[in-house]
Short mmCIF file of N, CA and C in Angstrom, two decimals:
data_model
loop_
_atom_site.label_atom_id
_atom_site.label_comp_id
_atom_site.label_asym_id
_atom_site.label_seq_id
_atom_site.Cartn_x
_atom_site.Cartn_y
_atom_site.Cartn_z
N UNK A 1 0.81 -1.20 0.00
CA UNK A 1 0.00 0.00 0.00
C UNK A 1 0.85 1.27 0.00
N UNK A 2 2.02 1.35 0.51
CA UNK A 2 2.78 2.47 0.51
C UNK A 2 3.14 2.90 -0.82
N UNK A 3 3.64 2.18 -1.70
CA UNK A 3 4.26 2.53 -2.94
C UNK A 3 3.14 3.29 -3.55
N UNK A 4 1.73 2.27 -3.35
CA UNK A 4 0.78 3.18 -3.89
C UNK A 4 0.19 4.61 -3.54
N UNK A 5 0.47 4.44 -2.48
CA UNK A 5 0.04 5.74 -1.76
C UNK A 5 0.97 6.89 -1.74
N UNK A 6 2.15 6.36 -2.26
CA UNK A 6 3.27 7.28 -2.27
C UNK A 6 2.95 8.19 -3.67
N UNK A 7 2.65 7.16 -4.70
CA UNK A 7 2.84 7.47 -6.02
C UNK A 7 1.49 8.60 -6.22
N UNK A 8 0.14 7.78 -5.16
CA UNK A 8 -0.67 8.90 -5.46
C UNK A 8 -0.34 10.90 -4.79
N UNK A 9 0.26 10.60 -3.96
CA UNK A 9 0.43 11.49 -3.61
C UNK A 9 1.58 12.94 -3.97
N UNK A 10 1.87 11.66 -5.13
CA UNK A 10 3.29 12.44 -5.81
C UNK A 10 2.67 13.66 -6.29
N UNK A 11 2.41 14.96 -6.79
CA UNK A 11 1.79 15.58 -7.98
C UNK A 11 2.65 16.00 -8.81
N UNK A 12 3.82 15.33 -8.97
CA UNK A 12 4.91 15.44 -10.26
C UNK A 12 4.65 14.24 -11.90
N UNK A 13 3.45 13.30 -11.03
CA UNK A 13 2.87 12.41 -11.76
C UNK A 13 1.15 13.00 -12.28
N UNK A 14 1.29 13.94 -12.21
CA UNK A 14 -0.49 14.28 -12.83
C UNK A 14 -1.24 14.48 -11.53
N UNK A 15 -2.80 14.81 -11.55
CA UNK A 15 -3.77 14.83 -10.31
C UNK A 15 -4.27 13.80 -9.79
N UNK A 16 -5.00 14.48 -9.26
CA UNK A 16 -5.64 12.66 -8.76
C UNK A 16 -6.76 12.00 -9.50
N UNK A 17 -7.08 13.58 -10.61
CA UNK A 17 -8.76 12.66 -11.59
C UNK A 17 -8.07 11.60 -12.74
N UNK A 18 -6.63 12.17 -12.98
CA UNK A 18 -5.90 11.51 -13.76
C UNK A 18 -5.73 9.79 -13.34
N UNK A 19 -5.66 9.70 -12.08
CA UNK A 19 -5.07 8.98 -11.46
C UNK A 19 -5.92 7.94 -10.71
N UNK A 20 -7.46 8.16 -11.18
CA UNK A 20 -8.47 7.31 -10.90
C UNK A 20 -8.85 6.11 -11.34
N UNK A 21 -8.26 6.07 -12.90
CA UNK A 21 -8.62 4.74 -12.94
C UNK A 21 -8.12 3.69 -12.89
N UNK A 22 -6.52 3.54 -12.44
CA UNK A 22 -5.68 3.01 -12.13
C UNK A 22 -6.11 2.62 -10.65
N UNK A 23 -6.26 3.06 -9.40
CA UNK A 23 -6.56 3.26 -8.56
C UNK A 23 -8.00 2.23 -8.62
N UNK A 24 -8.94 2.51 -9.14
CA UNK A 24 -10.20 1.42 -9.22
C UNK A 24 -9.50 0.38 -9.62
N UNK A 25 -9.09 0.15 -10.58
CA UNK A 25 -8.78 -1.08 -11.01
C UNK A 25 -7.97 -1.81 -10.41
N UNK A 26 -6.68 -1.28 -9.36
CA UNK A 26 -6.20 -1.87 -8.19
C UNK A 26 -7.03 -2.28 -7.17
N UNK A 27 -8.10 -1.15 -6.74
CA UNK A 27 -8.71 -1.77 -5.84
C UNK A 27 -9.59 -2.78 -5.69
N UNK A 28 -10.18 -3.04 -7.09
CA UNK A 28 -10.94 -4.06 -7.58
C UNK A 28 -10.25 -5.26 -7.07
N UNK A 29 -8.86 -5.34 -8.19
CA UNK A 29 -8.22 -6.38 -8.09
C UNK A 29 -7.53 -6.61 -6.27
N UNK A 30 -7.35 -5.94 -5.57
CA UNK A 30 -7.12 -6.05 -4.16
C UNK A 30 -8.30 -6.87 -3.78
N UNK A 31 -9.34 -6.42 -3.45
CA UNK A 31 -10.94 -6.91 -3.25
C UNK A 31 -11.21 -8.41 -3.84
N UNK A 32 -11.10 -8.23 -4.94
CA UNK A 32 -10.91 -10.07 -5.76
C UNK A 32 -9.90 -10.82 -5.05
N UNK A 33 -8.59 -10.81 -5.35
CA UNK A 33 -7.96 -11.15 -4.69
C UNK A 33 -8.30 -11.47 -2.74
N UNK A 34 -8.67 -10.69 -1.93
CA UNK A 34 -9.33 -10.91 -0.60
C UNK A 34 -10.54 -12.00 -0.54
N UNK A 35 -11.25 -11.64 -1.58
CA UNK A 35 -12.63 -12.63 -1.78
C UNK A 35 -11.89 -13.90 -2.05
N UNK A 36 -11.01 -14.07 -3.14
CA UNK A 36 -10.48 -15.42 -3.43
C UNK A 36 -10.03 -15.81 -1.76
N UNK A 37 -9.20 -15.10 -1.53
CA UNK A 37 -8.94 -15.96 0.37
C UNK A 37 -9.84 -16.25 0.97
N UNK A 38 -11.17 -15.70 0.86
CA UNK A 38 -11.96 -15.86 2.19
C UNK A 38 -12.59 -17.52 1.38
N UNK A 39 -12.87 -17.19 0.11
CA UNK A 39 -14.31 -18.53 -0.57
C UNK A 39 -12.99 -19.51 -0.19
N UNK A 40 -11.20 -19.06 -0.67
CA UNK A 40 -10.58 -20.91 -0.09
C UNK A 40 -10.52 -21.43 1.19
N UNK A 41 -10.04 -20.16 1.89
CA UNK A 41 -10.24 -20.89 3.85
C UNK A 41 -11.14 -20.80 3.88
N UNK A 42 -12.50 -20.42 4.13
CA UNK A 42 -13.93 -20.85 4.28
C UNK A 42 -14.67 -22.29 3.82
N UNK A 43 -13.86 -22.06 2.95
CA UNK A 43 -14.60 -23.79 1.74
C UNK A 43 -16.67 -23.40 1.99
N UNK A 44 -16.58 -22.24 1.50
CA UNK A 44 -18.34 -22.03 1.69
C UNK A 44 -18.81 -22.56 0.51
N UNK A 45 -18.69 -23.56 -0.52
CA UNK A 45 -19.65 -24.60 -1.23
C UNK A 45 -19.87 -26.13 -0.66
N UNK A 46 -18.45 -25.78 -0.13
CA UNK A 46 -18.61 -27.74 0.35
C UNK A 46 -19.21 -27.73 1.94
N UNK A 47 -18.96 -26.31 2.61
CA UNK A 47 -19.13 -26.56 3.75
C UNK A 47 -20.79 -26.61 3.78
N UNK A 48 -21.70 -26.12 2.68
CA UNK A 48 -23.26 -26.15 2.81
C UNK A 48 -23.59 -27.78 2.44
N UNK A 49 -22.84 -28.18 1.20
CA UNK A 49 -23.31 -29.37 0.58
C UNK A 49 -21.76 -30.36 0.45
N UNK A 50 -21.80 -31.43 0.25
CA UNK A 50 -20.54 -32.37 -0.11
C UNK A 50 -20.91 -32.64 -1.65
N UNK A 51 -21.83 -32.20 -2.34
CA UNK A 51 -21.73 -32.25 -3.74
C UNK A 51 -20.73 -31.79 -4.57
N UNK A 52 -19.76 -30.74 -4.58
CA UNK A 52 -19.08 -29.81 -4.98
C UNK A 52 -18.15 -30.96 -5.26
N UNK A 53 -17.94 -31.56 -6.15
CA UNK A 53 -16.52 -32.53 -6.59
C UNK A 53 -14.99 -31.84 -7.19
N UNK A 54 -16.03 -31.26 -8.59
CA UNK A 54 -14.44 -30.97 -9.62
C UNK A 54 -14.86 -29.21 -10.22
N UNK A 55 -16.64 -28.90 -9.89
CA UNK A 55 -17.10 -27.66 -10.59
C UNK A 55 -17.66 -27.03 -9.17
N UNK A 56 -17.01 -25.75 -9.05
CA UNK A 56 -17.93 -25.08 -8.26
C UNK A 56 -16.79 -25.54 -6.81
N UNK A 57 -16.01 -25.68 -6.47
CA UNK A 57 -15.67 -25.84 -5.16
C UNK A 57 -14.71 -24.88 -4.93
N UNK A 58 -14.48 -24.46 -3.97
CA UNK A 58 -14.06 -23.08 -3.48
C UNK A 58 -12.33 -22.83 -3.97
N UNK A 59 -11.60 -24.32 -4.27
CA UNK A 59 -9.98 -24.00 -4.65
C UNK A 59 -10.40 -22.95 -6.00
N UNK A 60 -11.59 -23.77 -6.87
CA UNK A 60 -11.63 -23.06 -8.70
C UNK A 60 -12.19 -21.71 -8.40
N UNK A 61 -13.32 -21.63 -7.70
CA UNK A 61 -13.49 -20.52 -7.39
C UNK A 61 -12.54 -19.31 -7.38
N UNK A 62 -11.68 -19.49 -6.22
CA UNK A 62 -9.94 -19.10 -5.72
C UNK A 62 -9.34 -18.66 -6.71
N UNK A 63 -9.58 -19.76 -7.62
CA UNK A 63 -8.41 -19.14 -8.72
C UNK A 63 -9.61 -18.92 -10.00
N UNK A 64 -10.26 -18.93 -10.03
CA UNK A 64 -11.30 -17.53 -11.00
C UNK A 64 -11.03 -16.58 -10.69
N UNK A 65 -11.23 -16.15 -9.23
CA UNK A 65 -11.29 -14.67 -8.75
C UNK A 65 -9.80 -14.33 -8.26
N UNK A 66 -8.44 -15.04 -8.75
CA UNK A 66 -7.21 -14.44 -9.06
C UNK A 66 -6.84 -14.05 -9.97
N UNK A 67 -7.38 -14.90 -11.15
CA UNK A 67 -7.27 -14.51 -12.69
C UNK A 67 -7.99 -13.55 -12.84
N UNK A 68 -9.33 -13.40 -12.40
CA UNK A 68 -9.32 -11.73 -12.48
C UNK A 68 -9.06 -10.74 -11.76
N UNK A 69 -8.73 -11.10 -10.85
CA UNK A 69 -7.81 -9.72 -9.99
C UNK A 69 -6.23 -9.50 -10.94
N UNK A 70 -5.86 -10.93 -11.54
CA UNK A 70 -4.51 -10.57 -12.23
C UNK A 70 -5.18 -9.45 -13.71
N UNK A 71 -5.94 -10.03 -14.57
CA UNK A 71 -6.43 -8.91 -14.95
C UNK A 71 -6.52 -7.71 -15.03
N UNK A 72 -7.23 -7.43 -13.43
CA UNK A 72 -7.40 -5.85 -13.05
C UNK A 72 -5.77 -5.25 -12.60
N UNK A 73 -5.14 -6.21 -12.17
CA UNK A 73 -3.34 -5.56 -12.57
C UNK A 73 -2.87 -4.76 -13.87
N UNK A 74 -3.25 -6.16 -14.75
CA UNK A 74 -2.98 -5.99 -16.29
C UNK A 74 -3.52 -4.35 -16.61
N UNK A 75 -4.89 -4.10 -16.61
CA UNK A 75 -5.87 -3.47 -17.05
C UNK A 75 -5.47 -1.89 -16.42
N UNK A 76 -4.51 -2.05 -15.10
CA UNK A 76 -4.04 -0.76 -14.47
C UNK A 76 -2.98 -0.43 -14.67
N UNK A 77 -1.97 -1.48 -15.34
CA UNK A 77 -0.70 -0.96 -16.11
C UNK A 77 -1.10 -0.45 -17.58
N UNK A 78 -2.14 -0.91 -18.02
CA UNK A 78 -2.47 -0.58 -19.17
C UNK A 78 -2.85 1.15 -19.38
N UNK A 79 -3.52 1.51 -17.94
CA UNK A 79 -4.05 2.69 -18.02
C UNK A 79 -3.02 3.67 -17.50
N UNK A 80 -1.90 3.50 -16.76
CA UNK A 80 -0.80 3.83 -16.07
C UNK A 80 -0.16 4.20 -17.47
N UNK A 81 0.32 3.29 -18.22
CA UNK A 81 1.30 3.18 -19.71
C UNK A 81 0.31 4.37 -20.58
N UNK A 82 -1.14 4.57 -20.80
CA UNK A 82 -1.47 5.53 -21.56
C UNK A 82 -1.25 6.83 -20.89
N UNK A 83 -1.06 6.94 -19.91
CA UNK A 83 -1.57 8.39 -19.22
C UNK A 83 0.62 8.79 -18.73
N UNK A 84 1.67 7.75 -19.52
CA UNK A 84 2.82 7.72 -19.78
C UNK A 84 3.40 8.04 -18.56
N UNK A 85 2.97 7.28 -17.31
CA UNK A 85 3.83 7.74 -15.95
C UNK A 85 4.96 6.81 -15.79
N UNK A 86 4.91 5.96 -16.78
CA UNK A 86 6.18 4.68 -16.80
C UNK A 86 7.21 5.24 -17.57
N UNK A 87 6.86 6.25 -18.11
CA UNK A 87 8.58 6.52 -18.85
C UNK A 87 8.62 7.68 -18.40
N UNK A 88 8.11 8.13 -17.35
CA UNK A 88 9.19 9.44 -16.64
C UNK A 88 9.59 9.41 -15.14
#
């Protein structure tokens, strides 16, 4: 959180409206990422039912909702690289 908070606070890098959608899209992916921890230590499909075999059980889940938190990484370097704060 520091780096990020550092960087927002820089204003040698643009404002902060500039600097919003990078910022959502981290926090998204932070949030996904947290949800993926809670559905794997919880095991909240198997812990209601023992049906959950190979679809639907909380490891795939886990890693659905990492692949898209990796995504929302992707998707905030993407917006970081247009708004050109990586090459200065």
């Amino acid at each position: 959180l520091y780096p990020m908070a550092s960087w927002g606070f820089n204003s040698r890098l643009g404002s902060w409206e500039s600097k919003l959608p990078v910022i959502r899209y981290l926090t998204v992916g932070w949030s996904l990422d947290l949800l993926g921890a809670i559905f794997f230590i919880g095991r909240f499909p198997e812990r209601w039912s023992g049906n959950f075999d190979c679809i639907g059980n909380s490891h795939n889940i886990f890693h659905s909702l990492v692949v898209a938190a990796s995504l929302c990484g992707w998707a905030a370097s993407v917006a970081a690289k247009e708004e050109s704060w990586c090459a200065r």
